[in-house]
Coordinates of C-alpha atoms and ligand atoms in Angstrom, one line a residue:
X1 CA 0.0 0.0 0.0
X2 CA 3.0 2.7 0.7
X3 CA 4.5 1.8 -2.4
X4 CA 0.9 2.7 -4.0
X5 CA 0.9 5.7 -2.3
X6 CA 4.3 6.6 -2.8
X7 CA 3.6 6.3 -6.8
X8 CA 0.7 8.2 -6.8
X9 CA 2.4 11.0 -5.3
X10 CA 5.3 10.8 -8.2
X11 CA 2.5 10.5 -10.8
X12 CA 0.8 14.1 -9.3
X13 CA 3.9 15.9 -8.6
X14 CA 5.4 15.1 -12.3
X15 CA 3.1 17.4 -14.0
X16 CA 2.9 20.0 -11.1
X17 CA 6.3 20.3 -11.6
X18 CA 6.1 20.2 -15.2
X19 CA 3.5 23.4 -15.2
X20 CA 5.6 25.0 -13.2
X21 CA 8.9 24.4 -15.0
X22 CA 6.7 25.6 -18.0
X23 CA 5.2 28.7 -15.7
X24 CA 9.3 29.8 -15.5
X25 CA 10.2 29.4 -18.8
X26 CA 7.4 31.9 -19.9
X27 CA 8.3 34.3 -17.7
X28 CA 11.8 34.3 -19.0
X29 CA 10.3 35.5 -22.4
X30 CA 8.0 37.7 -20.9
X31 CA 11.6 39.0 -19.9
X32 CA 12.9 39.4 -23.5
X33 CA 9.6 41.1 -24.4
X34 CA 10.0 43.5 -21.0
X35 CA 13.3 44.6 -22.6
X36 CA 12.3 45.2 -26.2
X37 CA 9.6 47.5 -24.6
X38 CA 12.3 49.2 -22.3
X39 CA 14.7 49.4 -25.5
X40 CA 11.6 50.9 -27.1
X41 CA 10.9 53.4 -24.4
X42 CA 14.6 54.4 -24.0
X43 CA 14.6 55.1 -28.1
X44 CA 11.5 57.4 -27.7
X45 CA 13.5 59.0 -25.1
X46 CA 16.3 59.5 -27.1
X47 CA 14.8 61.1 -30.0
X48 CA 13.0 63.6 -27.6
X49 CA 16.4 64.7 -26.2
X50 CA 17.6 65.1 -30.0
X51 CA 14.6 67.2 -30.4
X52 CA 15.5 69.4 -27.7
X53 CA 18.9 69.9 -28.6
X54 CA 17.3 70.3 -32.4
X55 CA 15.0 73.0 -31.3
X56 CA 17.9 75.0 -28.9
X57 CA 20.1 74.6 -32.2
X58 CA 18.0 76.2 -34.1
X59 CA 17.2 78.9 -31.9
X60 CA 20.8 79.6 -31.9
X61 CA 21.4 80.0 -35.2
X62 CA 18.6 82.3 -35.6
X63 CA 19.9 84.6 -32.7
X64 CA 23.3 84.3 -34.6
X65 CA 21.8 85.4 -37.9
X66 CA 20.2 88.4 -36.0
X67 CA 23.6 89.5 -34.3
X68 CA 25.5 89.1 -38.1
X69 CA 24.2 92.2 -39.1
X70 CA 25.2 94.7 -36.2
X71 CA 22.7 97.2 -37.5
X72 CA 19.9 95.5 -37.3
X73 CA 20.4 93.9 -33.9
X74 CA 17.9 96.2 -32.3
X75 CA 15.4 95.9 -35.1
X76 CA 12.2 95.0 -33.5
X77 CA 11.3 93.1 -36.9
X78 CA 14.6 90.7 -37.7
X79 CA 17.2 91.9 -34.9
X80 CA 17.5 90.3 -31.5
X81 CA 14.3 91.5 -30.0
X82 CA 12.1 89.7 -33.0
X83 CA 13.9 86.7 -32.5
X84 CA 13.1 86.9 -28.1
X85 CA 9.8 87.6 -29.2
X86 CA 9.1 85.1 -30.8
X87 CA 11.2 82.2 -28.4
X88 CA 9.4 83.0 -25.5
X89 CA 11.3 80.6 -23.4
X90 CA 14.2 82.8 -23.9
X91 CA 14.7 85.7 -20.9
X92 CA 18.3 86.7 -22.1
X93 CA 20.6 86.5 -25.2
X94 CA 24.2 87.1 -23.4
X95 CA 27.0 88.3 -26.1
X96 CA 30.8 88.4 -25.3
X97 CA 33.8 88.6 -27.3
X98 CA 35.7 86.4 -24.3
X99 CA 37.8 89.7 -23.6
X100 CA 36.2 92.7 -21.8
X101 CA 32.9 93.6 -23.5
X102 CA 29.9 92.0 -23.4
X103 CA 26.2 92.8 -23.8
X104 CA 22.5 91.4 -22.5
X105 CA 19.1 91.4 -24.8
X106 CA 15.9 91.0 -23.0
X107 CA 12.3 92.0 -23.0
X108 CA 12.2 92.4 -19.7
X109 CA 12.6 96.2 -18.2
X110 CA 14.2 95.6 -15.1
X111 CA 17.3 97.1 -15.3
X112 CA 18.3 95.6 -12.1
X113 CA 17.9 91.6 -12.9
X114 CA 19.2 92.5 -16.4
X115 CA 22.3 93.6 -14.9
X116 CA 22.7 91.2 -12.3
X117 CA 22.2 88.5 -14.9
X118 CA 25.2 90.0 -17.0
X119 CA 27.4 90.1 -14.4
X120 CA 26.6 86.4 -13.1
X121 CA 27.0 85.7 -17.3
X122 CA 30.3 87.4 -16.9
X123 CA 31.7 85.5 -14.3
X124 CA 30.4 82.2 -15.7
X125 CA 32.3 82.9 -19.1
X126 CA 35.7 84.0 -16.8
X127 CA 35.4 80.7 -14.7
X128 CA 34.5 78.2 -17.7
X129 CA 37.4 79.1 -20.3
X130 CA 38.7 76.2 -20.9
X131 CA 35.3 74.3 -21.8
X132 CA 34.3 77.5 -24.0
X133 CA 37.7 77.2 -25.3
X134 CA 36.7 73.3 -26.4
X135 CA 33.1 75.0 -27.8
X136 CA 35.3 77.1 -30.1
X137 CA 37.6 74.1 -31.4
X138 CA 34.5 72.9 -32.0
X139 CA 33.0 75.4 -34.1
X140 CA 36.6 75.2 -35.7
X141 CA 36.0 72.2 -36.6
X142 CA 32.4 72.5 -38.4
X143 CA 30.2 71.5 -35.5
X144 CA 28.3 73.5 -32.8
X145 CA 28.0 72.2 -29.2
X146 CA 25.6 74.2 -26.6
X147 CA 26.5 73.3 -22.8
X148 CA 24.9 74.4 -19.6
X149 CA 27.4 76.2 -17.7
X150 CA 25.9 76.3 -14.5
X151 CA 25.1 74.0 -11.8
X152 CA 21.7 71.8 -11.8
X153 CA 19.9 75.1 -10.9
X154 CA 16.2 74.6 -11.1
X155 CA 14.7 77.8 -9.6
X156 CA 16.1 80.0 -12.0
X157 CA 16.4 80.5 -15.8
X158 CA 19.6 78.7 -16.9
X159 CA 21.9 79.9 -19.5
X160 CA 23.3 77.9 -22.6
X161 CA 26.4 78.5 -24.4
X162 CA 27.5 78.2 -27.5
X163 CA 30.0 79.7 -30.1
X164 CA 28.7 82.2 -32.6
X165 CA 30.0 82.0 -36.5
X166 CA 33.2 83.5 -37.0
X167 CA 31.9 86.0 -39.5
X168 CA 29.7 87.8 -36.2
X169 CA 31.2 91.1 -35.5
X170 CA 32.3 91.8 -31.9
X171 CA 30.9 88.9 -30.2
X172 CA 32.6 85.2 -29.9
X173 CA 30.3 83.5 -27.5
X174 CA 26.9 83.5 -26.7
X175 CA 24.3 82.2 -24.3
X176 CA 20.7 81.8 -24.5
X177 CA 19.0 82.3 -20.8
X178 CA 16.3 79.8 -21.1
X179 CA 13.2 79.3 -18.3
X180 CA 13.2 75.7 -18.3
X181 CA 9.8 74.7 -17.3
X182 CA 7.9 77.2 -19.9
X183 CA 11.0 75.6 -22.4
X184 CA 9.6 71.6 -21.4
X185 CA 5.6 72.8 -21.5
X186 CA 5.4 75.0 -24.3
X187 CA 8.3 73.8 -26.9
X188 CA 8.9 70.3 -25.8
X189 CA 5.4 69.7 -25.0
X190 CA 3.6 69.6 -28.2
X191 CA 6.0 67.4 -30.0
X192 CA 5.8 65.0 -26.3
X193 CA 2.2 64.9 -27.1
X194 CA 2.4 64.1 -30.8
X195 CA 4.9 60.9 -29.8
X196 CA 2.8 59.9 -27.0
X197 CA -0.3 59.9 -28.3
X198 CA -3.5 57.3 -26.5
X199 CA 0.0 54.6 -26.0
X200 CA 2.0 56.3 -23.5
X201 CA 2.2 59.1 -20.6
X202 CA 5.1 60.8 -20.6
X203 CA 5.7 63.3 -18.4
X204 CA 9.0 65.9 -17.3
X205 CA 10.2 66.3 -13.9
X206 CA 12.7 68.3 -11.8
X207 CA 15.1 66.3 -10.3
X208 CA 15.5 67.8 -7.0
X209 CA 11.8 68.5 -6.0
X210 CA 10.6 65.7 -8.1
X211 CA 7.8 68.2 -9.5
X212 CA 5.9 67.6 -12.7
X213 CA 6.8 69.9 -15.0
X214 CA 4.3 68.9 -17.7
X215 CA 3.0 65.7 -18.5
X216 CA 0.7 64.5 -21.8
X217 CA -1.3 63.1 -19.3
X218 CA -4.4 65.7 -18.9
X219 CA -5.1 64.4 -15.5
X220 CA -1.9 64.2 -14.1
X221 CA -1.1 67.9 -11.4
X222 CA 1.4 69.0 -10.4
X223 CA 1.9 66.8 -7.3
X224 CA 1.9 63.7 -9.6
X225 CA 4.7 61.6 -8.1
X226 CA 6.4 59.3 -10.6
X227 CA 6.2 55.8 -10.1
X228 CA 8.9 54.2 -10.1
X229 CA 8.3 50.7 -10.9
X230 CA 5.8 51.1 -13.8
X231 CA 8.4 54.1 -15.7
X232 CA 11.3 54.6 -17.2
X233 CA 13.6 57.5 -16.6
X234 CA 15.9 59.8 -18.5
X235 CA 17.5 62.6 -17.8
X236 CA 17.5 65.8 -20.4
X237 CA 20.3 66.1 -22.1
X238 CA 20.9 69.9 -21.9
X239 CA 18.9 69.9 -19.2
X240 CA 20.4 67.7 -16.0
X241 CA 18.3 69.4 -13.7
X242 CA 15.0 67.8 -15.4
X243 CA 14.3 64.3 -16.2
X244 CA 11.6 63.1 -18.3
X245 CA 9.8 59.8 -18.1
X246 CA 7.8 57.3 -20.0
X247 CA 5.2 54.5 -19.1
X248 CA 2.4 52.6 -21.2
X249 CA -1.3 53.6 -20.6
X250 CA -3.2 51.2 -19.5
X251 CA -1.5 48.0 -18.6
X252 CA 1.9 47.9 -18.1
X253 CA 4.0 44.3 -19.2
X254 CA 4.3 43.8 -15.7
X255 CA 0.3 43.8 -15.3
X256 CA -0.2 41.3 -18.4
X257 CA 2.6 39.1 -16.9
X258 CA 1.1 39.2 -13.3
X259 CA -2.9 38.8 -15.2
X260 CA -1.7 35.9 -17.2
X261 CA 0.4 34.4 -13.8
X262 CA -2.5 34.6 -12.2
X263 CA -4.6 33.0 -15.0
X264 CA -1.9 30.0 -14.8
X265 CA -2.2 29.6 -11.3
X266 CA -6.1 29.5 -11.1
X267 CA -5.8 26.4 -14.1
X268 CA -2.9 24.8 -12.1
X269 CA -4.9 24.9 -8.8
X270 CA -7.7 23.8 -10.2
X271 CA -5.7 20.5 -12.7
X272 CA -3.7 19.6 -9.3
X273 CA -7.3 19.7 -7.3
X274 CA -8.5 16.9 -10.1
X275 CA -5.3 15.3 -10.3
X276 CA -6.1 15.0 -6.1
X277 CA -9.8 14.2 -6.3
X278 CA -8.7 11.3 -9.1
X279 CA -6.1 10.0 -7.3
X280 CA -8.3 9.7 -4.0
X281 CA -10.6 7.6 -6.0
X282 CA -8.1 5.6 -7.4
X283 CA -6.6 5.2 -3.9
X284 CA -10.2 4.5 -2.8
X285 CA -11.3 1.9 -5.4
X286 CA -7.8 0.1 -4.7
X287 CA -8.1 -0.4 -1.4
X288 CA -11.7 -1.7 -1.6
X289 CA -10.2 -4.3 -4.4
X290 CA -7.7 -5.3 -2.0
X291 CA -10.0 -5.3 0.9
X292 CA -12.5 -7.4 -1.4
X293 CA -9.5 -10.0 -2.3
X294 CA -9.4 -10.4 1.6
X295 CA -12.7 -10.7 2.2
X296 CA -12.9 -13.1 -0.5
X297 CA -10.3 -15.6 0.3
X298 CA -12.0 -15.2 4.2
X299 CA -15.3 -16.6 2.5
X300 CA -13.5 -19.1 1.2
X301 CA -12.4 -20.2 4.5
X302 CA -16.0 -19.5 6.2
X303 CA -17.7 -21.4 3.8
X304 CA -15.7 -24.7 3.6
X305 CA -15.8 -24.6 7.6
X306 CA -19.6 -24.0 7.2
X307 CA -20.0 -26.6 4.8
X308 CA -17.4 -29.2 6.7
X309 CA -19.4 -29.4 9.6
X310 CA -22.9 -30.4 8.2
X311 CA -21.2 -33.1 5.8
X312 CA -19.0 -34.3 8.5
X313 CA -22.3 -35.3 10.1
X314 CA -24.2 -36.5 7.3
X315 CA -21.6 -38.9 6.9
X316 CA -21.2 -39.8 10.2
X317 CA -24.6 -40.7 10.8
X318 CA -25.2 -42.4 7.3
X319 CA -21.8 -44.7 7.8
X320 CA -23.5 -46.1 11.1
X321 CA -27.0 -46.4 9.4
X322 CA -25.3 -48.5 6.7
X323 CA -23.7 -51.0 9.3
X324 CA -27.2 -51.3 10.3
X325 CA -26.3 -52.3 14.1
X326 CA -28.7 -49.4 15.4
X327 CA -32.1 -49.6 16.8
X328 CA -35.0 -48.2 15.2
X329 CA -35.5 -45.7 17.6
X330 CA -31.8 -44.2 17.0
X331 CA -32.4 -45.0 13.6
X332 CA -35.1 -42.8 12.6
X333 CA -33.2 -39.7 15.4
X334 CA -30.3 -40.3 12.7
X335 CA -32.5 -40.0 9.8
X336 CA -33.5 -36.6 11.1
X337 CA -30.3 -35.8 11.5
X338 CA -29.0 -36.5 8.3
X339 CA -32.3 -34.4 6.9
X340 CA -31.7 -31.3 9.4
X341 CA -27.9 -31.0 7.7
X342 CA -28.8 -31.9 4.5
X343 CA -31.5 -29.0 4.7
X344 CA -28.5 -26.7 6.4
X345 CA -26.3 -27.6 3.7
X346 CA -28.5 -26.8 0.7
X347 CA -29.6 -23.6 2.5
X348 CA -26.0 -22.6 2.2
X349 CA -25.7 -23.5 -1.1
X350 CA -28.7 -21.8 -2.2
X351 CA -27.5 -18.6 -0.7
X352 CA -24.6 -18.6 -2.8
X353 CA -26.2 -19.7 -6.3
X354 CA -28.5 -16.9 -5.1
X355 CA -25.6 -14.3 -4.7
X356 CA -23.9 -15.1 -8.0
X357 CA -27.6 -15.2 -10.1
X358 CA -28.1 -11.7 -8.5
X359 CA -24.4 -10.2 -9.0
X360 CA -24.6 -11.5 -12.8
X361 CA -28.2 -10.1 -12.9
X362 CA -30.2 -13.3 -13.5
X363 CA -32.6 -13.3 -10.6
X364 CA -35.9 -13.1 -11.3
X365 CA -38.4 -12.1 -9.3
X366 CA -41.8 -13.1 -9.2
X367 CA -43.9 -10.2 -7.8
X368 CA -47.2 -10.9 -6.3
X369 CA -49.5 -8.8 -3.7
X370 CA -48.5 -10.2 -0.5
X371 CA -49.5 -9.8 2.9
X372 CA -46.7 -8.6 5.4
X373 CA -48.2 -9.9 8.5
X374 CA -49.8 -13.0 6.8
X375 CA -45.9 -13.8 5.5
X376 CA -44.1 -13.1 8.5
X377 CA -46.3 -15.5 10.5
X378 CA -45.6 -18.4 7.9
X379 CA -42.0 -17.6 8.6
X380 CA -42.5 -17.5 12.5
X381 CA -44.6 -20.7 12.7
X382 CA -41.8 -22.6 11.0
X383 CA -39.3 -21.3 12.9
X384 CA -40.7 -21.3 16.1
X385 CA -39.6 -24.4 17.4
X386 CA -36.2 -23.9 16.0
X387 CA -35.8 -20.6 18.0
X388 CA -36.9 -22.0 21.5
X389 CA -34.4 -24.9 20.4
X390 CA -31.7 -22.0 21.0
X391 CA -32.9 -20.7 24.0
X392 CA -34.4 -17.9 22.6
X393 CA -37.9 -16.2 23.4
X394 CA -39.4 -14.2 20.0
X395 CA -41.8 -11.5 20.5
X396 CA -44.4 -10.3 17.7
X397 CA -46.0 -6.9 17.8
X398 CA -48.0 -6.7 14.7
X399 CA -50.2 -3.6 13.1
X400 CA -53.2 -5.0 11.9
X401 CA -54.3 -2.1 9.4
X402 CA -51.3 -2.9 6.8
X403 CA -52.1 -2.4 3.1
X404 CA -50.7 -5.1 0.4
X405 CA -47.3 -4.8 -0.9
X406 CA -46.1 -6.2 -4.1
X407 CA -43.0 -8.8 -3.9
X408 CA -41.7 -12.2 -4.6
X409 CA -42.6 -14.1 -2.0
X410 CA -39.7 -16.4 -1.4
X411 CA -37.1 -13.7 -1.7
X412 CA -38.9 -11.7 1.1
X413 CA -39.3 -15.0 3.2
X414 CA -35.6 -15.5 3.1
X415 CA -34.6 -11.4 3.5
X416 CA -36.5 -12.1 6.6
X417 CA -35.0 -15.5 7.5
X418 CA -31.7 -14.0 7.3
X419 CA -32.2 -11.0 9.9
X420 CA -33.5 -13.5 11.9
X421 CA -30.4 -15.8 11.1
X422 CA -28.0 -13.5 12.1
X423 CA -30.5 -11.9 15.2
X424 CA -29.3 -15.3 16.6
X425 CA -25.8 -15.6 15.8
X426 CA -25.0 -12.2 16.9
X427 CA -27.1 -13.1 20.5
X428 CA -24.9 -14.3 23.4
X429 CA -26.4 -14.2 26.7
X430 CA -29.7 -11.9 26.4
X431 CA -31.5 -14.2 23.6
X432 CA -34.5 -12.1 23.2
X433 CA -35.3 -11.2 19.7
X434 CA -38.7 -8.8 19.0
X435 CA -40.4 -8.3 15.6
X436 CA -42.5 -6.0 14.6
X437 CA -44.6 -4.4 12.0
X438 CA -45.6 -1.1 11.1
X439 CA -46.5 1.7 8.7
X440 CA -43.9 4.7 7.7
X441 CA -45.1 7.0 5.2
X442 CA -46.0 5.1 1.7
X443 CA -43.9 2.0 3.3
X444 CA -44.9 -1.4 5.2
X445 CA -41.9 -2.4 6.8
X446 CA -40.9 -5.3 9.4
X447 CA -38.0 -5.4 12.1
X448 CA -35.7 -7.8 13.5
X449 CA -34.7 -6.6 17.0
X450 CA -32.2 -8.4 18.8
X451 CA -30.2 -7.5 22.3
X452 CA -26.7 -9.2 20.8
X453 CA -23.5 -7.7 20.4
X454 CA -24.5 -5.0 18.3
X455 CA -22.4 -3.1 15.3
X456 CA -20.1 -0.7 15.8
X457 CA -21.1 2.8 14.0
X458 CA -18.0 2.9 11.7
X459 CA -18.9 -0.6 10.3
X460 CA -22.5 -0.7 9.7
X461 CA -22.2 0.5 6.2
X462 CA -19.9 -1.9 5.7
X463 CA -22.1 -4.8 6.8
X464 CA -24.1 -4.3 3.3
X465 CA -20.9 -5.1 1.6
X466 CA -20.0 -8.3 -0.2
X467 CA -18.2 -11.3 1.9
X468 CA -17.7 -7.9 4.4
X469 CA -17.9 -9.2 8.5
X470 CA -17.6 -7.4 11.1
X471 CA -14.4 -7.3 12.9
X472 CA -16.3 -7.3 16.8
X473 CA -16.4 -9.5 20.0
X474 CA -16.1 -13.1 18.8
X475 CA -16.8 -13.1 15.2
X476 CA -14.4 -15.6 14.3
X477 CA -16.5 -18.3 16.5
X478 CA -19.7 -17.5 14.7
X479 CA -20.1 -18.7 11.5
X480 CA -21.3 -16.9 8.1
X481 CA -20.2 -16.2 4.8
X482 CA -20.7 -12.2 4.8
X483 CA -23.2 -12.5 2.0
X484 CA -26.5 -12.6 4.6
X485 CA -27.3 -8.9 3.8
X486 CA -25.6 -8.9 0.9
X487 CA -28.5 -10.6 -0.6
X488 CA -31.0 -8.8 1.7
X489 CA -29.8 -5.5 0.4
X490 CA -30.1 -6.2 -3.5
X491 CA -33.4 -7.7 -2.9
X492 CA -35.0 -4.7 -1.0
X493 CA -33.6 -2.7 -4.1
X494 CA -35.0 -5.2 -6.1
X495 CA -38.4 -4.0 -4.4
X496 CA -37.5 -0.7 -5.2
X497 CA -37.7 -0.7 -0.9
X498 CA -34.9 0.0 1.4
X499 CA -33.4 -1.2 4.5
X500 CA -32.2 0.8 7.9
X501 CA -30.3 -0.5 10.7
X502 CA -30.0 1.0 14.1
X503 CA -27.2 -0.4 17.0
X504 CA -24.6 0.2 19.3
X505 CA -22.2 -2.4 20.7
X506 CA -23.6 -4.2 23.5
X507 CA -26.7 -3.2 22.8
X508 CA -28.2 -5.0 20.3
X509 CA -29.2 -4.6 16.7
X510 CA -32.6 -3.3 15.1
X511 CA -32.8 -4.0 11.5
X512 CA -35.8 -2.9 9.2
X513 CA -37.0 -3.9 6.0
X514 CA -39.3 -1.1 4.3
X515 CA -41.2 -2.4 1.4
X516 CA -43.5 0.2 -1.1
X517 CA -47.7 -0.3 -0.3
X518 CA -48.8 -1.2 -3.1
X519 CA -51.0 1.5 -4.7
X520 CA -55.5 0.9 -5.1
X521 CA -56.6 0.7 -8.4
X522 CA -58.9 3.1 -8.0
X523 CA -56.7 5.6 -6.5
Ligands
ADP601 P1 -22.5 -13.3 7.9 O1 -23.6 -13.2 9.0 O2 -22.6 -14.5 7.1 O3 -21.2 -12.9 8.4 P2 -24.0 -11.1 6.8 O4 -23.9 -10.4 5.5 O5 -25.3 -11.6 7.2 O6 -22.9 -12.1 6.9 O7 -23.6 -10.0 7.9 C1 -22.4 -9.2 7.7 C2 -21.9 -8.8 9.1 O8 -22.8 -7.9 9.7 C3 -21.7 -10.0 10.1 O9 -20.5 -10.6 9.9 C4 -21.8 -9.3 11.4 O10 -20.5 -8.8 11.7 C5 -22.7 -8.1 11.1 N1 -24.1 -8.4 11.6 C6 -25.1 -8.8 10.8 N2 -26.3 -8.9 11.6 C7 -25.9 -8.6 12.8 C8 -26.6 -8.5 14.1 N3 -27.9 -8.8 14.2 N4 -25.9 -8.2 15.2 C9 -24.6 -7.9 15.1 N5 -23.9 -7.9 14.0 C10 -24.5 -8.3 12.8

């Protein structure tokens, strides 16, 4: 049996762990898919930062343009105050020529700021030489870099360098001073929401306060924290101080995965639950095989023993009839004998051609409107004598007013015969057996009542069973094949009736047979 079990469990943990080995390897996929769509993300990412530095690019060429022709620089139609005009992000131009002079366009009136922002220009362009120095070998060389040249600064407009053309008069260097946030939300922001469109939120941050900037997200304010899990993060080029992020509307990869985990889970619980509930039954079914073998090769046992004993006689007495030194007296006492145990022996084989016509379905049954009290006293007047033989006193309580039921007549005398049977062999010292009969409902039914040894509760289901006996008191000294009620069983459900047994241990056994009244024609 542990083998049994121990197999079972290796036949339901192999595909458990099969799923689950399966449940892994998706995931790692899911994993390859989870970095395309960061790859993706950090692409979009990229070409916004190219944007940026596109846009800025182009802004400084147009302020170069404006500052070629020294004339027109103050024209308010294509000098330096059209071009601030029109880049609104833009608070300052700053103009040196990296020696002494320098100068500051702006729309903005207040002399003060303007001049504090020229000298804090100023000192930026004397403390940074050597990396303006690198800006002009890159203009030398055909290409125009812009740099921040101050620190991370968020609260203020920030200025960005860059080299002007060669061919400008009087100024070298140049740096836009550009308010960031109106820079993110009113230049950056259009294009964002042009490559977000429905698919993604993408939003710009400062770094140090972690406050949204702008976002394409309509319901996102500007308390909108970023979450960290479901985005991916990238910092602005030009712009350190700011960072900009991207996640997927809707579900996120990480949402699907977790959905279709889930989903997995659910189908795996519920295959390892069947896997369980089969292999119960299988367990089940195999131990009532093996429990049947047992039983089986006990009837085999019980019935030789009960047949032994009745033959041992028969033979007995019939030897000592045939030497015919007996006198007539003991001669006739031996003929009973041999009668009594010839009757016992074809009772028990009856039984058993009885069992194997009803287990192959070939019993017939002859059904007739019978009488339950008028057959139960036929069974009691023949068995009368036999019972006081045994010591035992029978009481009948009968209810008169019972209707006709519909049976086969021998079947029901020897359903009856057996309860009575086994009323006896299950008696030892109180041998007292009462039966009754009474109405239930549509049912007639009778009892056998004895004050025996009784059936323990976990075993009276069992009792209906095949060659199944009880394991209680001295069972092994009574004899009996197990297929008593066996027999009663199938013929009450034969009857389309039923049969109920109530008993303790100790205290005797009550078994009832209900059979269906049988219904008035006119009704
Ligand atoms: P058998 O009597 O040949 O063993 P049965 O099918 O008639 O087989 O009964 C099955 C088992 O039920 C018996 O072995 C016995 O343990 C139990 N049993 C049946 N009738 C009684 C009873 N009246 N009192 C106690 N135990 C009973």
């Amino acid at each position: 049996m542990k083998r049994i079990i121990a197999v079972f469990i290796l036949i339901a943990l192999l595909p458990v762990g099969f799923i689950l080995f399966e449940l892994n390897a998706l995931t790692e996929n899911e994993k390859i898919v989870r970095e395309i769509y960061e790859n993706q993300l950090d692409a979009i990412l990229y070409s916004i930062n190219q944007y940026s530095d596109d846009v800025m690019g182009s802004w400084a060429n147009r302020f170069n343009i404006a500052l070629m022709d020294e004339n027109k620089v103050n024209d308010s139609l294509k000098g330096i105050p059209a071009v601030l005009n029109q880049f609104g992000a833009v608070r300052y131009l700053y103009c040196s020529d990296l020696n002494r002079t320098s100068k500051i366009f702006g729309l903005n009136t207040d002399q003060t700021d303007r001049k504090m922002s020229q000298d804090w220009l100023d000192s930026l362009t004397m403390q940074n030489r050597s990396r303006i120095q690198q800006l002009i070998a890159y203009d030398v060389a055909g290409f125009r870099k812009m740099e921040l040249m101050d620190t991370a600064n968020t609260t203020r407009a920030l200025p960005v360098f860059f080299v002007l053309n060669e061919g400008t008069p009087t100024y070298r260097l140049a740096a836009m001073v550009i308010d960031l946030p109106e820079f993110i939300e009113n230049t950056i922001g259009p294009k964002l929401q042009v490559i977000a469109q429905d698919k993604f939120v993408i939003s710009a941050f400062r770094r140090d306060t972690n406050e949204l900037i702008y976002s394409t997200d309509a319901s996102a304010g500007p308390n909108t924290m970023l979450d960290n899990n479901e985005s991916q993060k990238k910092s602005f080029w030009l712009l350190p101080g700011y960072y900009l992020s991207i996640s997927l509307t809707g579900a996120t990869i990480d949402d699907l995965v977790r959905d279709r985990m889930i989903t997995s889970l659910i189908i795996l619980g519920l295959l390892a639950s069947i896997l369980a509930l089969g292999i119960w039954f299988l367990y089940r079914n195999i131990r009532r095989e093996m429990s049947l073998a047992q039983a089986k090769s006990e009837f085999v046992s019980n019935v030789s023993h009960e047949i032994r004993t009745p033959l041992s006689l028969i033979s007995m007495y019939a030897e000592t009839l045939e030497m015919n030194r007996v006198t007539e007296e003991k001669k006739l006492e031996y003929q009973r004998v041999i009668a009594k145990e010839a009757a016992r022996l074809s009772g028990i084989v009856n039984r058993i051609l009885n069992f194997s016509q009803i287990q192959a379905n070939k019993k017939k049954y002859e059904t007739k409107p019978l009488h339950l009290n008028e057959l139960v006293d036929e069974v009691l007047n023949s068995y009368f004598f036999h019972l006081r033989d045994k010591g035992f006193t029978c009481e009948l309580i009968k209810e008169e007013n019972l209707k006709m039921i519909l049976g086969d007549r021998n079947a029901i005398t020897e359903a009856f015969i057996n309860l009575i049977d086994n009323a006896m062999k299950y008696s030892q010292d109180k041998k007292n057996i009462t039966i009754r009969t009474g109405r239930d409902g549509n049912f007639n039914f009778v009892e056998v009542k004895d004050e025996g040894i009784g059936i323990a509760k976990k075993h009276q289901h069992e009792i209906f069973d095949q060659f199944y006996r009880a394991p209680t008191g001295d069972i092994h000294n009574t004899k009996g094949s197990g297929l008593g009620l066996t027999l009663v069983k199938k013929t009450m459900e034969a009857h389309h009736g039923k049969i109920k047994v109530e008993s303790s241990p100790g205290n005797g056994s009550t078994f009832r047979l209900y059979f269906l009244v049988k219904k008035d024609p006119i009704e």
